[in-house]
Short mmCIF file of C-alpha atoms in Angstrom, two decimals:
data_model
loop_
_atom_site.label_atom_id
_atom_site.label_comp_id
_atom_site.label_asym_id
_atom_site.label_seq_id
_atom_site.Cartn_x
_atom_site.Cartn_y
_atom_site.Cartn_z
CA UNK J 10 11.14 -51.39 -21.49
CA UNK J 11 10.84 -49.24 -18.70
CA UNK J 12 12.69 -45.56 -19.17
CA UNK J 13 16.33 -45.38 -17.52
CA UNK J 14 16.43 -41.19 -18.04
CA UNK J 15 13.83 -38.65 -17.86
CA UNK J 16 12.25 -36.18 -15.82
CA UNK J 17 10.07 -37.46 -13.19
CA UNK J 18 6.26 -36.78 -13.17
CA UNK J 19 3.71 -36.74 -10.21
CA UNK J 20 4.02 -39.82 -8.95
CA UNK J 21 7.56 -40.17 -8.70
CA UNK J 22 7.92 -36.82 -7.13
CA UNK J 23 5.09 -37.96 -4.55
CA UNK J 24 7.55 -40.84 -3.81
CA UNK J 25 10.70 -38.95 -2.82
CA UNK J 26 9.05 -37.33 0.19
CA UNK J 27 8.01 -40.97 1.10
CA UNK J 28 11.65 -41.81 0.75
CA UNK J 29 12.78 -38.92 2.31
CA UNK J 30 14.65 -37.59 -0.16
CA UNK J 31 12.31 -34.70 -0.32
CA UNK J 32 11.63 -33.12 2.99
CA UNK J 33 9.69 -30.35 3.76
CA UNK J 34 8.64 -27.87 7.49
CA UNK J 35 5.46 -28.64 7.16
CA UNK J 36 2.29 -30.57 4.99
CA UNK J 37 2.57 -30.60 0.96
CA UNK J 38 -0.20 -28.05 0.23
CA UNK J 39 -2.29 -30.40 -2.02
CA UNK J 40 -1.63 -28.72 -5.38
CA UNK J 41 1.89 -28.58 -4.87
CA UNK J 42 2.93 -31.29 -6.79
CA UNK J 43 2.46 -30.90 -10.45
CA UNK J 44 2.27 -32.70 -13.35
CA UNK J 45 6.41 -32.58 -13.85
CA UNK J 46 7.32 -30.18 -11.24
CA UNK J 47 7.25 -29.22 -7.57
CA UNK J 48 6.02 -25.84 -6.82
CA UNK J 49 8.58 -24.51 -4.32
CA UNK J 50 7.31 -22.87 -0.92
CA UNK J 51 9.02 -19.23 0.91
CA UNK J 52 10.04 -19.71 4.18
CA UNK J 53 9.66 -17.67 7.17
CA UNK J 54 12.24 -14.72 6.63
CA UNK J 55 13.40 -13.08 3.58
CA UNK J 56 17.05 -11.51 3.62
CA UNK J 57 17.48 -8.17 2.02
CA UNK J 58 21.17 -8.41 0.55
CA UNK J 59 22.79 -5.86 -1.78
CA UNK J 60 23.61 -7.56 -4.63
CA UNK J 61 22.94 -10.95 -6.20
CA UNK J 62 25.87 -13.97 -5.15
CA UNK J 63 26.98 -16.84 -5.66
CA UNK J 64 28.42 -19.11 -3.04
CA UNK J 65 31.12 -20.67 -4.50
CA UNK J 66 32.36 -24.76 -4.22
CA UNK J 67 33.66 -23.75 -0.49
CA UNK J 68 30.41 -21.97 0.81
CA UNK J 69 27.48 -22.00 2.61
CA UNK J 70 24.67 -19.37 1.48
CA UNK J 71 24.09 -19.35 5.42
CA UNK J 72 27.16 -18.17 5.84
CA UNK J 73 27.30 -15.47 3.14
CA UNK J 74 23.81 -14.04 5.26
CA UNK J 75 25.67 -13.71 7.94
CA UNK J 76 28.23 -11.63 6.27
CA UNK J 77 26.05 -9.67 3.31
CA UNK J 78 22.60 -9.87 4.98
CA UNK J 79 21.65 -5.68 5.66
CA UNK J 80 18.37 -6.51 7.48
CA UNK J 81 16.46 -9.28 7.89
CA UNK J 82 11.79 -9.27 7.33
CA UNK J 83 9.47 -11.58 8.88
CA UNK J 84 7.44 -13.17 6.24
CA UNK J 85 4.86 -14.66 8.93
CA UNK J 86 2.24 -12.98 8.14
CA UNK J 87 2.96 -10.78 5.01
CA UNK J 88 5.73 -8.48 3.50
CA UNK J 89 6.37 -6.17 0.58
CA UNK J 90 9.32 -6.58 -1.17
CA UNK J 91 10.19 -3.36 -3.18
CA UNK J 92 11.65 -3.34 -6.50
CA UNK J 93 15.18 -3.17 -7.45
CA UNK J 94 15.93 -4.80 -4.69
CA UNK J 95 17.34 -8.03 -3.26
CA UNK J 96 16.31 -10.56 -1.33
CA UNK J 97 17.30 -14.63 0.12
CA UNK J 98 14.86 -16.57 1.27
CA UNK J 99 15.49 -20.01 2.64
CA UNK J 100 12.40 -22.16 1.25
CA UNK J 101 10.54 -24.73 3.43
CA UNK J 102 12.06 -27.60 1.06
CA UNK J 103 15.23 -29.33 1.05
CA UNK J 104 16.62 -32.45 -0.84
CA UNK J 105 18.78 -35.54 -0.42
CA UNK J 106 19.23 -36.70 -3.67
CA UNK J 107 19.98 -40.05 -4.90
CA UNK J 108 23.28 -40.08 -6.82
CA UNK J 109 21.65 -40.47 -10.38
CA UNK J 110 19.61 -37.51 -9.78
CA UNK J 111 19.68 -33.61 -10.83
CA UNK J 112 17.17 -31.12 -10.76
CA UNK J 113 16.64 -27.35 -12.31
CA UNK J 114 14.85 -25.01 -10.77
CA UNK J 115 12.29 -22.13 -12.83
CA UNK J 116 9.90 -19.95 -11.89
CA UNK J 117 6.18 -20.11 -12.24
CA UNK J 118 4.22 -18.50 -15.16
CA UNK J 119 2.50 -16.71 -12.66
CA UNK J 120 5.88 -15.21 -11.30
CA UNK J 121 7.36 -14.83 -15.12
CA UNK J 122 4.52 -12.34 -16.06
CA UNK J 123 4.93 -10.52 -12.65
CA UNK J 124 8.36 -9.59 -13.56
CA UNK J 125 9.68 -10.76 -11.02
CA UNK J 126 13.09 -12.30 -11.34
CA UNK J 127 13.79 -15.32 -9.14
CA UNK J 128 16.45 -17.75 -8.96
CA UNK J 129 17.36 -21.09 -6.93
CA UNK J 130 20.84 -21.34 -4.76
CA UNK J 131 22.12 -24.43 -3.28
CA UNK J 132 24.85 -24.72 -0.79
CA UNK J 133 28.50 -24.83 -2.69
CA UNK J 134 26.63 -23.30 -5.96
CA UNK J 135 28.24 -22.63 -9.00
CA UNK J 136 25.31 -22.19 -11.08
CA UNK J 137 21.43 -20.70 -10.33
CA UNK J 138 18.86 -22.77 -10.86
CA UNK J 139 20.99 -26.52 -11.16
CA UNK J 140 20.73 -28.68 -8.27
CA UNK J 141 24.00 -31.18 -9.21
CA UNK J 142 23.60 -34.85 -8.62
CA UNK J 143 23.63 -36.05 -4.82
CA UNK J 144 22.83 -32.69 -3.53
CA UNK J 145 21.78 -32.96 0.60
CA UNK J 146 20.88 -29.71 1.81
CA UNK J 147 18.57 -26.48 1.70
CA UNK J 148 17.29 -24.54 -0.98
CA UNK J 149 16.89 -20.93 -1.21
CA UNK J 150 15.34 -18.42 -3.19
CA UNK J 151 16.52 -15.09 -4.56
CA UNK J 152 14.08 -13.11 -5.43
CA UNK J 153 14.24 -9.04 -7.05
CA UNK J 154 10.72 -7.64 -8.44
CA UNK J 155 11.67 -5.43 -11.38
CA UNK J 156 8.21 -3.87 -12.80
CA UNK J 157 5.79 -4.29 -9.42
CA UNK J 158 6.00 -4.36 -6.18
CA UNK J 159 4.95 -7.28 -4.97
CA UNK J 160 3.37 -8.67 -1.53
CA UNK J 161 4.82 -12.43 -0.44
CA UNK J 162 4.10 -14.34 3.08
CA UNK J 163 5.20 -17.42 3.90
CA UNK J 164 4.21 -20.45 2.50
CA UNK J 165 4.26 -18.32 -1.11
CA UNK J 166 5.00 -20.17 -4.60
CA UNK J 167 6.97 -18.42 -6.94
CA UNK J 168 9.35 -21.17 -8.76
CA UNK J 169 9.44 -24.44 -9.07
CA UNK J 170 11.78 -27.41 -9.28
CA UNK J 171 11.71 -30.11 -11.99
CA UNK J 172 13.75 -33.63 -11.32
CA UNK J 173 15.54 -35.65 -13.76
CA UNK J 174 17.50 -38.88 -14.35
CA UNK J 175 20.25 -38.79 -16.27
CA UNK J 176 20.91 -36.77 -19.72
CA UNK J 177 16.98 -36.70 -20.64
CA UNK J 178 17.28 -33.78 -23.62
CA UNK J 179 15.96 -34.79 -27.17
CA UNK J 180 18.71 -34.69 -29.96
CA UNK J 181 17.56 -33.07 -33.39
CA UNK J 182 16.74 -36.00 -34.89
CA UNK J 183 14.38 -37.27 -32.15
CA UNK J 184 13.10 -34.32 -32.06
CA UNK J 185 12.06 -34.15 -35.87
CA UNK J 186 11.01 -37.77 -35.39
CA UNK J 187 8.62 -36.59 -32.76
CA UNK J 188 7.21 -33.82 -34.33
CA UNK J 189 6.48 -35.46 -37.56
CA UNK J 190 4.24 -38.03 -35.05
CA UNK J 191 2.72 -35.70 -32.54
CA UNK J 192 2.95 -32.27 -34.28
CA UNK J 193 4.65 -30.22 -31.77
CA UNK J 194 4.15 -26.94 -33.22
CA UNK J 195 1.67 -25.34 -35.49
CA UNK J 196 3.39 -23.58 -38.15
CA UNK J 197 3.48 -24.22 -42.05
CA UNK J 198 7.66 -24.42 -42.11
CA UNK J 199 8.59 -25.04 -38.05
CA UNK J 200 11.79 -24.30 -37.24
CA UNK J 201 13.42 -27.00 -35.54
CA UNK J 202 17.21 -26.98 -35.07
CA UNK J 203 19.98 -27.00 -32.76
CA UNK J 204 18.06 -29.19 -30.79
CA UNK J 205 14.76 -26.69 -30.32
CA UNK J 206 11.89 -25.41 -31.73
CA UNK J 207 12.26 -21.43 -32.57
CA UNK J 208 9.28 -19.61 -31.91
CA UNK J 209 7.85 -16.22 -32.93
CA UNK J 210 6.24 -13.24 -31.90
CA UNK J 211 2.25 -12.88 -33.37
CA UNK J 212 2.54 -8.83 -34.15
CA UNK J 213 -1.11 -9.04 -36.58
CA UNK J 214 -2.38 -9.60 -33.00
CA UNK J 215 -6.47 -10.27 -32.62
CA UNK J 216 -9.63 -8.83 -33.90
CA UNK J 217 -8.87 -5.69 -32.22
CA UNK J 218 -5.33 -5.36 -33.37
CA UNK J 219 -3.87 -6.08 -29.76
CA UNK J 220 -0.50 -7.93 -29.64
CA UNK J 221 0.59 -7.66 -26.26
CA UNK J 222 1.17 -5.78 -23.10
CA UNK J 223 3.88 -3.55 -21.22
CA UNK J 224 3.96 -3.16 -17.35
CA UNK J 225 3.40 0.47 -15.87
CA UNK J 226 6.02 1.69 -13.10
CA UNK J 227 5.20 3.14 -9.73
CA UNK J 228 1.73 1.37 -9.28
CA UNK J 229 0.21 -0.27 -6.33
CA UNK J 230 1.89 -3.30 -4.61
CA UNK J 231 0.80 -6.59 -6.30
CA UNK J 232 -0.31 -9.88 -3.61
CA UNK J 233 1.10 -12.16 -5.02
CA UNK J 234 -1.11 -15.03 -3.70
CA UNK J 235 -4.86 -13.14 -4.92
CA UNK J 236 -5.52 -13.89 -7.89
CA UNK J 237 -7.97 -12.31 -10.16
CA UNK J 238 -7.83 -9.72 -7.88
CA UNK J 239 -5.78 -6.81 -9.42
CA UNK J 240 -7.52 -4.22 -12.40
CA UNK J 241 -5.54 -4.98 -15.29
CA UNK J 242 -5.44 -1.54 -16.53
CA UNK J 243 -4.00 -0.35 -13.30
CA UNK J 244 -0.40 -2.63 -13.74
CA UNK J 245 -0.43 -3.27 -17.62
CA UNK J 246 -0.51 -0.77 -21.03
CA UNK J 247 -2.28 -2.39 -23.91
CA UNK J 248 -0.10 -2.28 -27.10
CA UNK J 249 -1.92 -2.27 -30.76
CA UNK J 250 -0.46 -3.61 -33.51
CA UNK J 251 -1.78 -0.47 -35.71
CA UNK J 252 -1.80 -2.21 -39.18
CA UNK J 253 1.87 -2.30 -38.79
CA UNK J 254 3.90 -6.01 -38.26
CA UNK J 255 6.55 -4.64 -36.03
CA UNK J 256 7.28 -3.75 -32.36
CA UNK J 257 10.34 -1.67 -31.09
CA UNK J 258 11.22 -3.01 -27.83
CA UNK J 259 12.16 -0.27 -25.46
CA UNK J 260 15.41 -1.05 -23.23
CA UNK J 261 14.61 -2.08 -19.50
CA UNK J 262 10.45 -2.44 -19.93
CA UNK J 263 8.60 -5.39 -19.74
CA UNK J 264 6.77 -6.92 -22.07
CA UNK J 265 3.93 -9.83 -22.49
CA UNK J 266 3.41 -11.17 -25.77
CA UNK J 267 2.41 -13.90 -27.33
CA UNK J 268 3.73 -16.50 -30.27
CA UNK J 269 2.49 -16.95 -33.53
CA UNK J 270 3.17 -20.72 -33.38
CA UNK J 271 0.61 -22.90 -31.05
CA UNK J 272 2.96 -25.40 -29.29
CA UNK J 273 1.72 -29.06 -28.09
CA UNK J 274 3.81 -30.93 -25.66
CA UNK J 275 2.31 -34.92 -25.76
CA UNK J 276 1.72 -36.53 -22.64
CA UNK J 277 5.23 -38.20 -21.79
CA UNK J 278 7.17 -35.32 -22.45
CA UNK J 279 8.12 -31.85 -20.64
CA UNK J 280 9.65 -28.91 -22.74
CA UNK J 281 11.69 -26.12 -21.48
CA UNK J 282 12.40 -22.42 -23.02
CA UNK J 283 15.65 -21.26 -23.46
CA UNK J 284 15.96 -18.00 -21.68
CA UNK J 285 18.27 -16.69 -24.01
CA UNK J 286 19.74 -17.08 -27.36
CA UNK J 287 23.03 -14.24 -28.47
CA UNK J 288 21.92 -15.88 -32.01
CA UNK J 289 18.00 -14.09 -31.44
CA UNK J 290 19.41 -10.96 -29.59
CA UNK J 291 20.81 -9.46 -26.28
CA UNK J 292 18.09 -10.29 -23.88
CA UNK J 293 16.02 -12.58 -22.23
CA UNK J 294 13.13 -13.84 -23.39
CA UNK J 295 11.46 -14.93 -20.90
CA UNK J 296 11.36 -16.01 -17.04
CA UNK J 297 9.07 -19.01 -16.62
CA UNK J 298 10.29 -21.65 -18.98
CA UNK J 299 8.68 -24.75 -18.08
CA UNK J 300 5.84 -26.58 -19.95
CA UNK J 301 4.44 -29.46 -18.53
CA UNK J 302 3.79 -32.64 -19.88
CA UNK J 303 0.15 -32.48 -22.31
CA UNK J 304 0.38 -28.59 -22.49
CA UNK J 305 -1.89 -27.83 -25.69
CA UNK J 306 -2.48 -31.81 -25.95
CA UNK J 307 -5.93 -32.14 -28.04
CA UNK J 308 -6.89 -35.29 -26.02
CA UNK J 309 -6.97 -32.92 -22.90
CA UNK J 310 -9.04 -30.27 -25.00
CA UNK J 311 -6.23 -28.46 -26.97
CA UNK J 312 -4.72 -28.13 -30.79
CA UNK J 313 -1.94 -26.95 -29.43
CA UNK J 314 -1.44 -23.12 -27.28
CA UNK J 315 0.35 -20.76 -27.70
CA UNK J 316 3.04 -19.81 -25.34
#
């Protein structure tokens, strides 16, 4: 019996820009398209605003540029875009949405351990990152690098947008059922409640006692379209677990780590981080929640990863 909720993979997403429903300036580049997601593409000009905004059930973001836009960069060729600050910029996709059909927006892992904080805004929005059933019209980005600056053209991927019938969110139950068939994570007592799987920070860290990372401030201007191209040691401070299983996190620094738990996501499902939890603490956890369908699957060469 064929699935009547769900987020859609490859294929289906392949099919919407057949139907039209997914319409884009130019060519899908040809690894656009993942497994469960659709890596989102900047436009041609970035708008430096002051603050963050939301449009509102009566509003146009175009509209709210015209009033809150300070200056307005070319992203043609290539641009830096300077921390602490804010920018709009319209993306080359837009949507027509069946009825039945929502979508969320996230950013990339690449993005997430850039530090740079991104967010999706629809016309009428009353929420980042939700794109409500039905929704015709463009898509923008907001974008604010917070550890790096960072150097963005157009045609650059730094979120992504993941579609969905329906409610498609496992309850506890099915979610217990599912682990105790597929293993989801690897952990002698897993934690799964509320509807989740907690995870934890590894502070023993590896042969070498390393745990983690924290960004520098006031380094060089990070492409974000090279990869493998940047010394690490020039962007990132190593941090050393020191015999000791603890790590004070400083207030407004970033930090990479990594869990304790290896996660595994089978095949025909997608998971999602929640960015924050008031029961875990004041902050966010992370930026780039999304983990596509056979992440840490052993068939595809995993026993599970660690996230």
């Amino acid at each position: 019996m064929a699935r009547e909720t769900g987020i859609l993979a490859d294929r289906a997403i392949a099919a919407l820009f057949e139907q039209g429903r997914l319409k884009s300036e130019r060519a899908l580049d040809q690894d656009q398209i993942q497994p469960a997601s659709l890596d989102l593409r900047l436009g041609q000009k970035a708008f430096r605003v002051r603050a963050s905004f939301m449009p509102g059930p009566m509003s146009l973001v175009s509209d709210k540029l015209e009033r809150l836009s300070l200056h307005v960069i070319d992203l043609s060729e290539s641009a830096v875009l300077e921390t602490g600050c804010v920018y709009i910029v319209p993306l080359m996709e837009s949507l027509d949405l069946p009825a039945e059909m929502s979508a969320s927006a996230n950013p990339k892992s690449s993005t997430g351990r850039l530090d740079i904080f991104t967010r999706v805004i629809t016309d009428r929005a009353q929420e980042f990152d939700k794109i409500p059933s039905g929704y015709r019209g463009p898509l923008y980005l907001e974008i604010s690098p917070r550890t790096f600056p960072i150097v963005v053209r157009q045609g650059s991927r730094l979120s992504q947008i993941r579609f969905r019938v329906g409610n498609a969110l496992l309850q506890e139950p099915e979610l217990l059922a599912l682990h105790g068939a597929e293993t989801l994570v690897a952990a002698a007592q897993p934690n799964i409640s509320g509807g989740g799987i907690a995870l934890s920070i590894d502070l023993a860290g590896d042969n070498d006692g390393l745990i983690g990372y924290r960004g520098k401030h006031h380094t060089a201007v990070v492409d974000v379209d090279k990869k493998a191209q940047h010394d690490l040691f020039d962007f990132w401070e190593p941090i050393h677990s020191r015999g000791r299983n603890e790590l004070i996190l400083d207030p407004d620094e970033f930090y990479i780590l990594v869990s304790r738990e290896a996660v595994h996501v089978p095949p025909l499902y997608a998971a999602e981080m929640t960015p924050f939890d008031p029961l875990v603490g004041e902050f966010r956890v992370h930026y780039a929640g999304f983990f596509d369908p056979g992440f840490g699957h052993e068939a595809a060469g995993g026993r599970g990863s660690r996230a």
